[in-house]
Amino acid sequence: MSMNKGAHNQSREETSRTVSEELELLAVMGQDFAASLDIEETLSRGLQRITDYVGAQAGAVFVLSDDGTTLTCTACSGPIDVVGLSLGSDEGIVGRCVQNNIPEIVRDVSKDPNFFQAADEVTGFETRSLLCAPLSVKDQKIGAIELVNKSSGDGLFDETDLHLLQSLSSSAALAIINARMAEALVEQERVRRELELAAEIQRSLLPDPGGDDFPVCGINFPARTVSGDFYDFFPLEDGRICFNLGDVSGKGMNAALLMAKTASLFRCLGKTIHQPGQLMARINAEICETVTRGMFVTMVGGVFDPRTGKVVLANAGHEPPLFRRTDGSYEPVPAQAPPIGISPFLTGSNDFPETEIQLENGSLYIFTDGVTEGYLENGEELGAEGLQERLTEYTGLPIGERLQTVLSPLKRDDVALRDDLTLLVIEDNNTGHAEQVVPPAGEETVPKKILSLQFRSQAKNLKGVRSAITGAAMMSGCSEAACQDVVIAVDEACQNVIRHAYNGDDNGAVELDVLRDGDDLVVELRDYAAPVDVSKIKPRELDDVRPGGLGTHFIREVMDTVEFLRPADGEGNLLRMVKRIA
Amino acid sequence: MKHEIKEEGGVIVIALEGDVDLESSPEARKVLLDCVGRKSPIFVDLSGVSYIDSSGVASLVEALQTARKAGFGMSLVAVSQDALRVLQLAHLDKIFPIFDTLEDGLAAG
């Protein structure tokens, strides 16, 4: 045991201490420090060894506080326990040693003006001489280690003692730094785990995807572990769907917490308040009561009715959503109110004006600025136009896949996101998948298909059919009056299919094709019901005002040619109607 | 489709709004016939109607016939351009009394 050996050595002449013994002591203490899990325990043990070895009465380790203002004793050896004793970082000989970062031998403390008398007064210990070495790693000051009152030999600390203490202080300083770094790592790991938990709770606040047939779908990629963005949607009892998308100022934990609060308020209040303007005003009042100064939320909240394709929304300071019509054009829906959390005086529903949009088979895209300001691989921002281009390009993809694909150039595995990415779409897919082909300019020689729709034989689909046929007729260059006539004819023809051919069966397949053939607009309506006896279909007598029978009259009145054809494959009925448009 | 019913000065004013089509005409028919049952002169405001089809027109015709049988009049006021086109196609623009405004209708009544 080196300590016994050290104690034994005390009885010898000081000069007889051999280099190999000192090296052995240092090696043992160094190993001890390197393997230490408890730094204070190891410091105490090391200090005791060197106190014994040098033959001092006492020893102490002082460590500088984080702010560098005080020195506190964290380990000691000797008759008096001074652990916890504090003094100013420039007080006493130990303070001077720390500040100058120079080891010192003070053989008579009474002659030293810096000697900190107060300590002896408190402890009753009499300090005569001191050996003090700074604890430091490079320029980083950690504290100092001191030995008091040499009792062996001539009672005077010498250079050999000082060198020995310096060697101890070097390994002790490293050990303290290591211990602090390990502590910081543990703390970092703890914070990281807490962030993960927070992120998990945040993810649980996002709604479950509704599948490709569900008209609302969203996607969120956080830039960090937690996100300041959010979106949500949930069905109301009357069949409408309440939705929102928001962006909290900032990106850190504070943003994530405000996000959680705002999203929860929306979900809770949104179930009873179905007017988006009123809902936003209510949330604004709540948030303003408690929000941290300078934080705010931009948000779009609304209600979508899948049966009518109508969206009612309020936009509080958020990036304008993009309404994509079936003709491929986009219209931004600008904010009409400031962000949530700015003004506590905005509490009336009129303060958050509502906008009504008839989607008419189009889509409404709501997104955060992380999307438009996201960096592409070439270093440029995606921008609003870039987003529109991508939305147009991938418009044929299923709803969830489309959102993923549109954002894919921003969400690259090798690059950290600049900001959270969030994108939500509300889609009016009442009449099934509409496919439109833009006719090329110039002379037409072969019939060009302009519109192809498939839908079920349900009255609620007619509104969508009308808007699709309006778009198709306008694209073909029909006058407004001609458009109106074609809409009437198609609507009435579809009604006949629903009411008479399918006779109330709401699951019958209906196909509508619109073609441009030279100067003619050709509409073909196909069903798969039992063949209709064409001879029984006739326009009503005009002087008879009984209800019913009007539809066929309308069709014949507004279209130039109306033919009931036998489909090529023999099944169902095919109605062919032609309107001359030039 | 939405509707609003006002009863004042001994007449009933029914304002229809939006699309009166195969989906909504049963509702329109019910609203119209309910009002006709109250045995007051009726004015149907069509200014907010963006589309009306044969089934919507049929509901109007049925209400008109019921009102006349009960000995009261039913008039259309502020008929939108789209609705008028359909009424013309059905040649019903000569059968319904049609007024530009409610005031005109009340003055004529």
XYZ file of C-alpha atoms in Angstrom:
691
model
C 0.000 0.000 0.000
C 1.556 3.214 -1.126
C 0.102 5.193 1.773
C 1.871 3.053 4.312
C 4.959 3.286 2.264
C 4.516 7.085 2.193
C 4.023 7.184 5.983
C 7.029 4.988 6.414
C 9.062 7.271 4.203
C 8.264 10.231 6.441
C 10.640 8.917 9.017
C 13.460 9.041 6.586
C 15.444 12.030 5.494
C 13.512 13.990 2.909
C 16.276 13.805 0.400
C 16.129 10.040 0.547
C 12.709 10.005 -1.113
C 13.470 8.401 -4.384
C 12.229 9.365 -7.783
C 10.780 5.900 -8.263
C 8.680 6.216 -5.087
C 7.264 9.552 -6.252
C 6.522 8.118 -9.657
C 4.745 5.217 -8.060
C 2.602 7.560 -5.959
C 1.698 9.629 -9.019
C 0.954 6.544 -11.063
C -1.415 5.204 -8.404
C -3.195 8.533 -8.043
C -3.366 8.962 -11.827
C -4.991 5.547 -12.217
C -7.348 6.364 -9.414
C -8.439 9.562 -11.145
C -8.733 7.919 -14.521
C -10.965 5.137 -13.185
C -12.969 7.412 -10.906
C -16.736 7.661 -11.049
C -16.958 9.782 -7.928
C -14.648 12.720 -8.393
C -14.930 14.120 -4.847
C -14.141 10.783 -3.259
C -11.114 10.376 -5.516
C -9.925 13.902 -4.793
C -10.174 13.226 -1.075
C -8.203 10.029 -1.376
C -5.505 11.604 -3.566
C -5.229 14.545 -1.238
C -4.813 12.263 1.783
C -2.042 10.350 0.015
C -0.071 13.410 -0.900
C -0.594 15.012 2.508
C 0.836 11.894 4.096
C 3.609 11.520 1.584
C 4.817 15.111 1.872
C 4.314 15.020 5.612
C 1.874 17.965 5.882
C -0.658 18.501 8.697
C -3.567 19.176 6.397
C -4.579 19.654 2.784
C -7.516 21.082 0.855
C -8.871 21.266 -2.677
C -10.668 24.471 -3.626
C -12.832 24.591 -6.746
C -13.875 27.729 -8.572
C -17.642 28.272 -8.943
C -19.172 28.231 -12.467
C -19.406 32.014 -12.497
C -15.796 32.286 -11.299
C -16.605 34.447 -8.242
C -15.979 32.061 -5.336
C -13.647 29.262 -4.320
C -15.162 26.449 -2.279
C -13.393 23.615 -0.483
C -14.595 20.316 -1.950
C -12.104 17.942 -0.299
C -9.759 18.122 2.658
C -7.391 16.097 4.759
C -6.182 16.763 8.282
C -7.687 17.404 11.725
C -10.315 19.961 10.730
C -13.041 19.415 8.143
C -13.281 22.547 6.036
C -15.331 21.077 3.168
C -17.841 23.732 2.117
C -15.675 26.655 3.252
C -15.933 29.453 0.659
C -13.977 32.559 -0.065
C -13.840 35.076 -2.865
C -11.973 33.891 -5.941
C -9.289 36.488 -5.403
C -9.104 36.119 -1.609
C -6.339 34.429 0.309
C -3.181 32.813 -0.933
C -5.288 30.179 -2.678
C -7.150 32.949 -4.565
C -3.928 34.539 -5.654
C -2.611 31.192 -6.799
C -5.746 30.576 -8.878
C -5.765 34.052 -10.427
C -2.071 34.016 -11.320
C -2.114 30.342 -12.258
C 1.326 29.990 -10.578
C 2.248 27.480 -7.809
C 3.631 28.985 -4.610
C 5.511 28.088 -1.449
C 4.628 30.392 1.462
C 6.855 29.519 4.385
C 5.393 32.052 6.812
C 1.796 33.032 6.151
C 1.857 35.770 8.828
C 4.123 37.779 6.540
C 1.859 37.363 3.523
C -0.655 40.203 3.062
C -3.042 37.908 1.174
C -3.306 35.324 3.957
C -7.002 34.656 4.700
C -7.007 34.878 8.504
C -10.738 34.339 8.854
C -10.459 30.614 8.125
C -8.180 29.971 11.086
C -10.388 32.109 13.319
C -13.371 29.946 12.501
C -11.598 26.596 12.759
C -9.155 27.294 15.554
C -6.434 25.795 13.374
C -3.153 27.602 13.154
C -1.759 27.892 9.653
C 1.969 28.562 9.525
C 3.121 27.613 6.069
C 1.405 26.766 2.785
C 2.095 24.939 -0.415
C -0.373 25.832 -3.143
C -0.720 24.654 -6.762
C -3.356 25.807 -9.223
C -5.781 23.308 -10.756
C -6.027 24.220 -14.409
C -6.150 22.682 -17.867
C -4.586 24.969 -20.441
C -6.166 28.365 -19.707
C -9.191 26.990 -17.959
C -8.994 27.763 -14.226
C -10.624 25.131 -12.068
C -9.306 25.866 -8.570
C -6.269 25.058 -6.456
C -4.900 22.415 -4.162
C -2.977 23.325 -1.025
C -1.001 21.604 1.711
C -0.641 23.180 5.168
C 2.107 23.087 7.827
C 4.796 20.607 6.919
C 5.542 18.622 10.022
C 8.229 16.255 8.791
C 11.888 17.008 8.277
C 12.849 20.634 8.761
C 9.177 21.702 8.670
C 9.699 23.726 5.508
C 7.988 22.963 2.157
C 10.543 22.744 -0.605
C 10.674 22.665 -4.396
C 10.417 18.856 -4.463
C 7.155 19.019 -2.528
C 5.872 21.689 -4.877
C 6.676 19.634 -7.979
C 4.944 16.639 -6.481
C 1.862 18.719 -5.697
C 1.894 20.155 -9.220
C 1.905 16.649 -10.666
C -1.059 15.743 -8.526
C -2.871 18.940 -9.450
C -2.456 18.242 -13.182
C -4.106 14.844 -13.034
C -6.720 16.121 -10.579
C -7.591 19.027 -12.899
C -7.999 16.654 -15.843
C -10.129 14.349 -13.749
C -12.378 17.231 -12.675
C -12.765 18.386 -16.285
C -13.552 14.832 -17.391
C -16.088 14.436 -14.627
C -17.745 17.707 -15.605
C -17.880 16.675 -19.249
C -19.339 13.318 -18.316
C -21.937 15.104 -16.226
C -22.739 17.416 -19.137
C -23.089 14.391 -21.417
C -25.459 12.733 -18.995
C -27.424 15.956 -18.808
C -27.437 16.239 -22.606
C -28.656 12.685 -22.881
C -31.394 13.409 -20.357
C -32.486 16.508 -22.306
C -32.351 14.539 -25.557
C -34.557 11.832 -24.092
C -37.002 14.423 -22.813
C -37.071 16.038 -26.247
C -37.819 12.638 -27.767
C -40.715 12.224 -25.367
C -41.965 15.708 -26.223
C -41.698 14.885 -29.924
C -43.640 11.676 -29.383
C -46.432 13.585 -27.665
C -46.366 16.130 -30.482
C -46.685 13.410 -33.098
C -49.631 12.010 -31.187
C -51.342 15.399 -31.553
C -51.317 15.014 -35.343
C -54.361 13.214 -36.731
C -54.205 9.703 -38.148
C -54.154 9.707 -41.933
C -57.594 9.093 -43.348
C -56.582 7.024 -46.389
C -56.515 7.955 -50.055
C -60.289 8.394 -50.281
C -60.491 10.772 -47.336
C -60.709 14.341 -48.629
C -58.268 15.845 -46.087
C -54.634 14.813 -45.709
C -51.602 16.404 -44.062
C -47.875 15.916 -43.650
C -45.329 17.377 -41.183
C -41.543 17.133 -41.073
C -39.970 18.859 -38.050
C -36.645 20.647 -38.616
C -35.544 19.690 -35.112
C -36.827 16.998 -32.798
C -39.884 19.036 -31.897
C -41.908 21.224 -34.211
C -43.574 24.615 -34.032
C -45.906 23.649 -36.888
C -49.114 21.742 -36.543
C -52.149 20.601 -38.460
C -55.250 18.734 -37.489
C -58.558 17.593 -38.887
C -61.500 15.794 -37.385
C -65.056 15.023 -38.485
C -67.986 16.914 -37.001
C -71.240 15.180 -36.186
C -72.997 16.679 -39.203
C -70.484 15.094 -41.593
C -68.385 18.187 -42.163
C -64.661 18.150 -41.435
C -62.981 20.697 -39.201
C -59.339 21.386 -40.134
C -56.467 23.670 -39.235
C -52.818 24.326 -39.925
C -50.607 26.627 -37.900
C -47.083 27.860 -37.426
C -45.798 29.082 -34.060
C -43.120 31.771 -34.146
C -39.740 30.254 -33.283
C -38.606 26.649 -33.523
C -37.533 25.464 -30.074
C -39.213 23.872 -27.100
C -41.191 27.050 -26.321
C -42.661 26.980 -29.832
C -43.496 23.294 -29.423
C -45.320 23.951 -26.157
C -47.342 26.832 -27.602
C -48.083 24.610 -30.601
C -49.429 21.915 -28.289
C -51.601 24.426 -26.477
C -53.010 26.019 -29.622
C -53.671 22.679 -31.300
C -55.449 21.384 -28.184
C -57.577 24.509 -27.910
C -58.553 24.188 -31.562
C -59.496 20.541 -31.257
C -61.476 21.098 -28.075
C -63.289 24.303 -29.041
C -63.632 23.253 -32.694
C -66.019 20.490 -31.722
C -68.606 22.957 -30.474
C -67.820 26.144 -32.393
C -68.317 25.458 -36.090
C -67.834 29.003 -37.374
C -64.115 29.361 -38.098
C -64.090 33.134 -37.438
C -65.703 32.728 -34.048
C -63.446 29.777 -33.243
C -60.291 31.736 -34.066
C -61.487 34.691 -31.977
C -62.047 32.387 -29.020
C -58.596 30.782 -29.374
C -57.015 34.226 -29.747
C -58.599 35.354 -26.473
C -57.295 32.244 -24.676
C -53.784 32.486 -26.089
C -53.532 36.238 -25.440
C -54.317 35.658 -21.771
C -51.233 33.539 -21.220
C -48.874 33.837 -24.165
C -45.226 34.728 -23.597
C -44.560 38.174 -24.916
C -43.394 38.178 -28.505
C -44.684 34.718 -29.401
C -47.574 34.301 -31.799
C -49.260 31.731 -34.023
C -50.243 32.121 -37.647
C -53.108 29.813 -38.428
C -55.724 28.818 -40.958
C -58.793 27.149 -39.503
C -61.886 26.061 -41.334
C -64.687 23.664 -42.007
C -65.106 21.610 -45.180
C -68.347 20.024 -46.312
C -67.489 17.023 -48.524
C -71.090 16.841 -49.767
C -71.095 20.317 -51.263
C -67.380 20.921 -51.751
C -67.645 24.139 -49.740
C -64.843 25.361 -47.516
C -65.346 28.117 -44.966
C -62.083 29.293 -43.454
C -60.488 32.088 -41.486
C -56.854 33.027 -42.027
C -55.016 34.606 -39.086
C -51.812 36.040 -40.497
C -50.843 32.830 -42.257
C -49.171 32.302 -45.608
C -52.038 32.396 -48.175
C -53.346 28.898 -48.931
C -53.546 28.001 -52.626
C -56.880 27.048 -54.172
C -56.277 24.851 -57.201
C -59.167 24.747 -59.631
C -59.828 21.853 -61.978
C -58.627 24.002 -64.882
C -55.198 24.062 -63.245
C -55.294 27.696 -62.174
C -54.328 28.755 -58.639
C -55.793 31.414 -56.431
C -54.198 32.483 -53.132
C -56.470 32.992 -50.122
C -54.808 35.866 -48.253
C -54.967 36.488 -44.511
C -57.621 38.890 -43.317
C -56.646 39.028 -39.654
C -53.409 39.303 -37.680
C -51.811 36.208 -36.145
C -53.237 34.627 -32.986
C -51.740 35.942 -29.759
C -51.030 39.478 -30.962
C -54.064 41.481 -29.930
C -56.288 40.637 -26.970
C -58.859 43.056 -28.378
C -59.741 40.798 -31.310
C -62.439 38.729 -29.657
C -65.422 39.114 -31.982
C -66.059 36.701 -34.847
C -65.973 39.687 -37.233
C -62.367 40.244 -36.239
C -61.418 37.022 -38.012
C -63.346 37.305 -41.300
C -64.388 34.092 -42.999
C -63.728 33.258 -46.629
C -66.009 30.850 -48.501
C -64.591 28.750 -51.305
C -66.519 26.353 -53.492
C -63.844 23.820 -54.357
C -65.853 22.543 -57.331
C -63.667 19.458 -57.626
C -60.554 21.499 -56.968
C -58.150 21.320 -54.045
C -57.091 23.690 -51.310
C -53.445 23.491 -50.248
C -52.440 25.011 -46.907
C -48.766 25.094 -45.952
C -46.211 26.766 -43.698
C -43.464 29.082 -44.946
C -40.980 26.270 -44.277
C -42.285 24.792 -47.542
C -41.993 27.859 -49.765
C -38.737 28.909 -48.092
C -37.267 25.397 -48.075
C -33.983 24.925 -49.939
C -33.789 22.840 -53.079
C -30.696 20.858 -53.939
C -29.396 23.755 -56.065
C -29.529 26.031 -53.010
C -32.564 27.996 -54.191
C -35.821 28.325 -52.289
C -38.793 26.356 -53.587
C -40.971 29.495 -53.623
C -44.722 29.801 -54.137
C -44.398 29.262 -57.894
C -42.175 26.248 -57.425
C -44.753 24.779 -55.074
C -47.526 25.386 -57.626
C -45.478 23.700 -60.321
C -44.924 20.638 -58.178
C -48.571 20.492 -57.116
C -49.582 20.619 -60.781
C -47.025 18.023 -61.794
C -48.135 15.470 -59.211
C -51.840 16.265 -59.160
C -52.665 12.780 -60.451
C -51.061 10.966 -57.502
C -53.110 9.637 -54.577
C -53.493 12.268 -51.886
C -50.891 11.021 -49.347
C -48.271 10.051 -51.898
C -48.773 13.406 -53.610
C -47.891 15.398 -50.477
C -44.800 13.244 -49.877
C -43.656 13.637 -53.473
C -44.262 17.387 -53.595
C -42.051 17.907 -50.528
C -39.416 15.304 -51.456
C -36.839 17.748 -52.937
C -36.876 19.711 -49.652
C -36.730 16.671 -47.365
C -33.385 15.194 -48.351
C -31.803 12.663 -46.040
C -28.376 14.285 -46.066
C -29.478 17.861 -45.334
C -30.937 19.383 -42.168
C -34.224 21.169 -42.768
C -34.161 24.946 -42.606
C -37.595 25.075 -40.989
C -40.470 22.729 -40.190
C -42.338 21.552 -43.302
C -46.100 21.193 -43.084
C -48.567 20.745 -45.926
C -52.299 20.064 -45.767
C -54.723 19.451 -48.608
C -58.499 19.577 -48.676
C -59.873 17.962 -51.755
C -63.317 17.931 -53.285
C -63.491 14.476 -54.828
C -67.235 14.174 -54.855
C -67.508 13.071 -58.458
C -64.595 10.746 -58.520
C -61.397 11.360 -60.332
C -61.655 14.024 -63.008
C -59.152 13.911 -65.790
C -58.797 16.841 -68.069
C -56.826 17.065 -71.229
C -56.074 20.507 -72.570
C -56.859 20.653 -76.283
C -53.935 21.738 -78.422
C -54.287 25.033 -80.217
C -54.977 25.185 -83.938
C -57.237 23.265 -86.291
C -58.835 20.158 -84.943
C -59.026 17.212 -87.257
C -59.754 14.396 -84.831
C -62.129 14.588 -81.862
C -60.243 15.609 -78.736
C -61.320 14.409 -75.364
C -61.649 17.333 -72.970
C -63.181 15.743 -69.922
C -63.724 12.263 -68.628
C -65.659 11.723 -65.401
C -66.772 8.614 -63.629
C -69.224 8.831 -60.752
C -71.986 6.982 -58.948
C -75.662 7.545 -59.600
C -76.209 9.919 -56.693
C -77.919 13.311 -56.659
C -75.161 14.771 -54.517
C -72.671 14.237 -57.323
C -74.500 16.514 -59.741
C -73.045 19.720 -58.375
C -69.541 18.499 -59.072
C -70.569 17.265 -62.506
C -71.980 20.707 -63.312
C -68.805 22.489 -62.280
C -66.669 20.055 -64.251
C -68.784 20.422 -67.377
C -68.748 24.230 -66.993
C -64.954 24.138 -66.975
C -64.830 21.789 -69.953
C -67.290 23.871 -71.988
C -65.460 27.090 -71.211
C -62.155 25.525 -72.192
C -63.659 24.559 -75.511
C -64.479 28.173 -76.213
C -68.242 28.042 -75.556
C -69.985 31.354 -74.955
C -71.389 31.869 -71.486
C -74.912 31.164 -72.723
C -73.771 28.020 -74.538
C -71.974 26.868 -71.377
C -75.169 27.350 -69.405
C -77.130 25.324 -71.971
C -74.640 22.452 -71.969
C -74.702 22.397 -68.170
C -78.500 22.201 -68.153
C -78.516 19.384 -70.719
C -75.846 17.329 -68.918
C -77.447 17.862 -65.512
C -80.881 16.812 -66.775
C -79.453 13.831 -68.646
C -77.650 12.701 -65.490
C -80.868 13.097 -63.523
C -82.650 10.857 -65.981
C -79.960 8.233 -65.528
C -80.154 8.488 -61.729
C -83.935 8.621 -61.476
C -85.074 6.480 -64.355
C -82.292 4.238 -65.701
C -80.963 3.257 -62.277
C -84.346 3.890 -60.698
C -82.961 5.122 -57.363
C -80.054 2.653 -57.090
C -77.328 4.990 -55.805
C -74.411 2.740 -56.706
C -74.798 2.737 -60.490
C -71.776 3.659 -62.571
C -72.080 6.740 -64.754
C -69.477 7.888 -67.257
C -69.355 11.295 -68.814
C -67.069 12.118 -71.718
C -66.801 15.492 -73.367
C -65.098 15.819 -76.754
C -64.359 18.661 -79.050
C -64.977 17.612 -82.660
C -64.294 20.514 -84.975
C -66.982 23.100 -84.208
C -68.994 20.656 -82.148
C -68.921 19.997 -78.465
C -69.894 16.352 -78.049
C -71.157 14.995 -74.753
C -71.482 11.254 -74.230
C -73.221 9.914 -71.152
C -72.972 6.235 -70.469
C -74.705 4.107 -67.882
C -74.817 0.386 -67.200
C -78.490 0.117 -66.280
C -81.024 -2.010 -68.112
C -81.633 -0.702 -71.655
C -84.208 2.104 -71.757
C -87.088 1.918 -74.247
C -86.245 4.980 -76.265
C -89.723 5.234 -77.774
C -91.110 6.055 -74.321
C -88.774 8.991 -73.826
C -90.504 12.044 -75.134
C -90.692 15.691 -74.294
C -93.676 16.863 -72.320
C -96.548 18.748 -73.836
C -95.772 22.415 -73.277
C -99.224 23.452 -72.175
C -99.175 20.850 -69.440
C -97.652 22.276 -66.262
C -97.650 19.064 -64.276
C -94.374 18.447 -62.512
C -91.987 15.981 -64.115
C -91.062 15.212 -67.682
C -89.351 18.538 -68.119
C -85.773 17.291 -68.242
C -85.898 15.636 -71.635
C -87.609 18.705 -73.041
C -84.766 20.864 -71.706
C -82.170 18.629 -73.287
C -83.810 18.718 -76.708
C -84.382 22.426 -76.413
C -80.771 23.401 -75.664
C -78.748 20.847 -77.630
C -78.479 20.678 -81.400
C -78.479 16.881 -81.644
C -79.668 14.314 -79.109
C -79.259 10.601 -79.846
C -79.817 7.485 -77.785
C -77.245 4.959 -78.951
C -76.541 1.347 -78.258
C -73.094 1.133 -76.613
C -70.474 -0.766 -78.658
C -70.185 -3.449 -75.961
C -73.965 -3.745 -75.824
C -74.394 -3.045 -72.125
C -76.370 -0.122 -70.679
C -77.303 3.086 -72.442
C -75.365 5.761 -74.271
C -76.727 9.265 -74.779
C -74.890 11.407 -77.294
C -75.568 15.137 -77.326
C -73.974 17.733 -79.594
C -73.802 21.480 -79.196
C -72.443 23.587 -82.053
C -70.184 26.176 -80.530
C -68.861 28.074 -83.540
C -79.167 25.207 -50.971
C -80.278 27.544 -48.214
C -83.585 29.205 -47.612
C -85.026 31.998 -45.511
C -88.668 32.614 -44.701
C -90.032 35.997 -43.666
C -93.635 36.633 -42.814
C -94.698 40.258 -42.695
C -97.639 42.391 -43.706
C -99.763 39.324 -44.410
C -97.452 37.858 -47.033
C -94.802 35.186 -46.888
C -91.468 35.782 -48.577
C -89.350 32.696 -49.223
C -85.808 33.388 -50.335
C -84.060 30.417 -51.936
C -80.312 30.539 -52.275
C -77.686 28.401 -54.007
C -78.373 25.410 -56.235
C -81.893 24.023 -56.413
C -81.139 20.690 -58.027
C -82.032 17.033 -57.789
C -80.344 16.847 -54.393
C -81.941 19.912 -52.815
C -85.296 20.195 -54.594
C -87.096 17.854 -52.149
C -86.166 20.355 -49.433
C -87.272 23.269 -51.614
C -90.535 21.481 -52.345
C -91.189 20.929 -48.639
C -90.432 24.550 -47.736
C -92.671 25.849 -50.505
C -95.601 23.561 -49.733
C -95.349 24.274 -45.975
C -95.622 27.985 -46.675
C -98.459 27.516 -49.135
C -100.294 25.685 -46.347
C -100.260 28.871 -44.253
C -102.779 30.387 -46.658
C -101.083 33.720 -47.348
C -99.921 35.211 -50.627
C -96.424 33.950 -51.366
C -93.414 35.613 -52.943
C -90.461 33.431 -53.840
C -87.216 35.405 -54.038
C -84.910 33.709 -56.559
C -82.168 36.365 -56.616
C -79.702 34.071 -54.831
C -80.388 30.992 -56.941
C -77.282 30.067 -58.884
C -78.804 27.025 -60.567
C -82.244 25.518 -60.829
C -83.064 22.350 -62.684
C -86.250 20.674 -63.866
C -86.903 19.182 -60.432
C -86.601 22.621 -58.832
C -88.897 24.107 -61.441
C -91.334 21.248 -60.829
C -91.386 22.120 -57.114
C -92.253 25.723 -57.963
C -95.009 24.552 -60.312
C -96.483 22.217 -57.716
C -96.476 24.989 -55.099
C -98.105 27.387 -57.564
C -100.878 24.921 -58.340
C -101.485 24.233 -54.643
C -101.562 27.956 -53.810
C -104.020 28.695 -56.597
C -106.297 25.888 -55.484
C -106.280 27.416 -52.007
C -107.190 30.744 -53.530
C -103.922 32.554 -52.987
C -101.322 33.859 -55.365
C -97.684 32.858 -55.690
C -95.205 35.107 -57.441
C -91.524 34.975 -58.236
C -89.391 38.023 -57.503
C -85.865 39.041 -58.417
C -85.328 35.985 -60.592
C -81.631 35.470 -61.341
C -80.532 35.268 -64.975
C -79.666 31.581 -64.664
C -83.042 30.713 -63.165
C -84.887 32.792 -65.748
C -83.247 30.873 -68.605
C -84.578 27.599 -67.184
C -88.065 29.068 -66.633
C -88.028 30.273 -70.230
C -86.998 26.844 -71.475
C -89.972 25.427 -69.609
C -92.143 28.268 -70.941
C -93.150 28.930 -67.381
C -92.108 32.567 -67.498
C -95.590 33.306 -68.805
C -97.352 31.256 -66.158
C -95.722 32.620 -63.007
C -96.214 36.252 -62.111
C -92.606 37.532 -62.101
C -91.540 40.826 -60.534
C -88.191 42.566 -60.550
C -88.402 43.384 -56.841
C -90.503 42.422 -53.849
C -91.799 46.010 -53.681
C -93.084 45.728 -57.259
C -94.814 42.468 -56.351
C -96.451 43.895 -53.234
C -97.626 46.974 -55.165
C -99.168 44.791 -57.863
C -100.756 42.420 -55.331
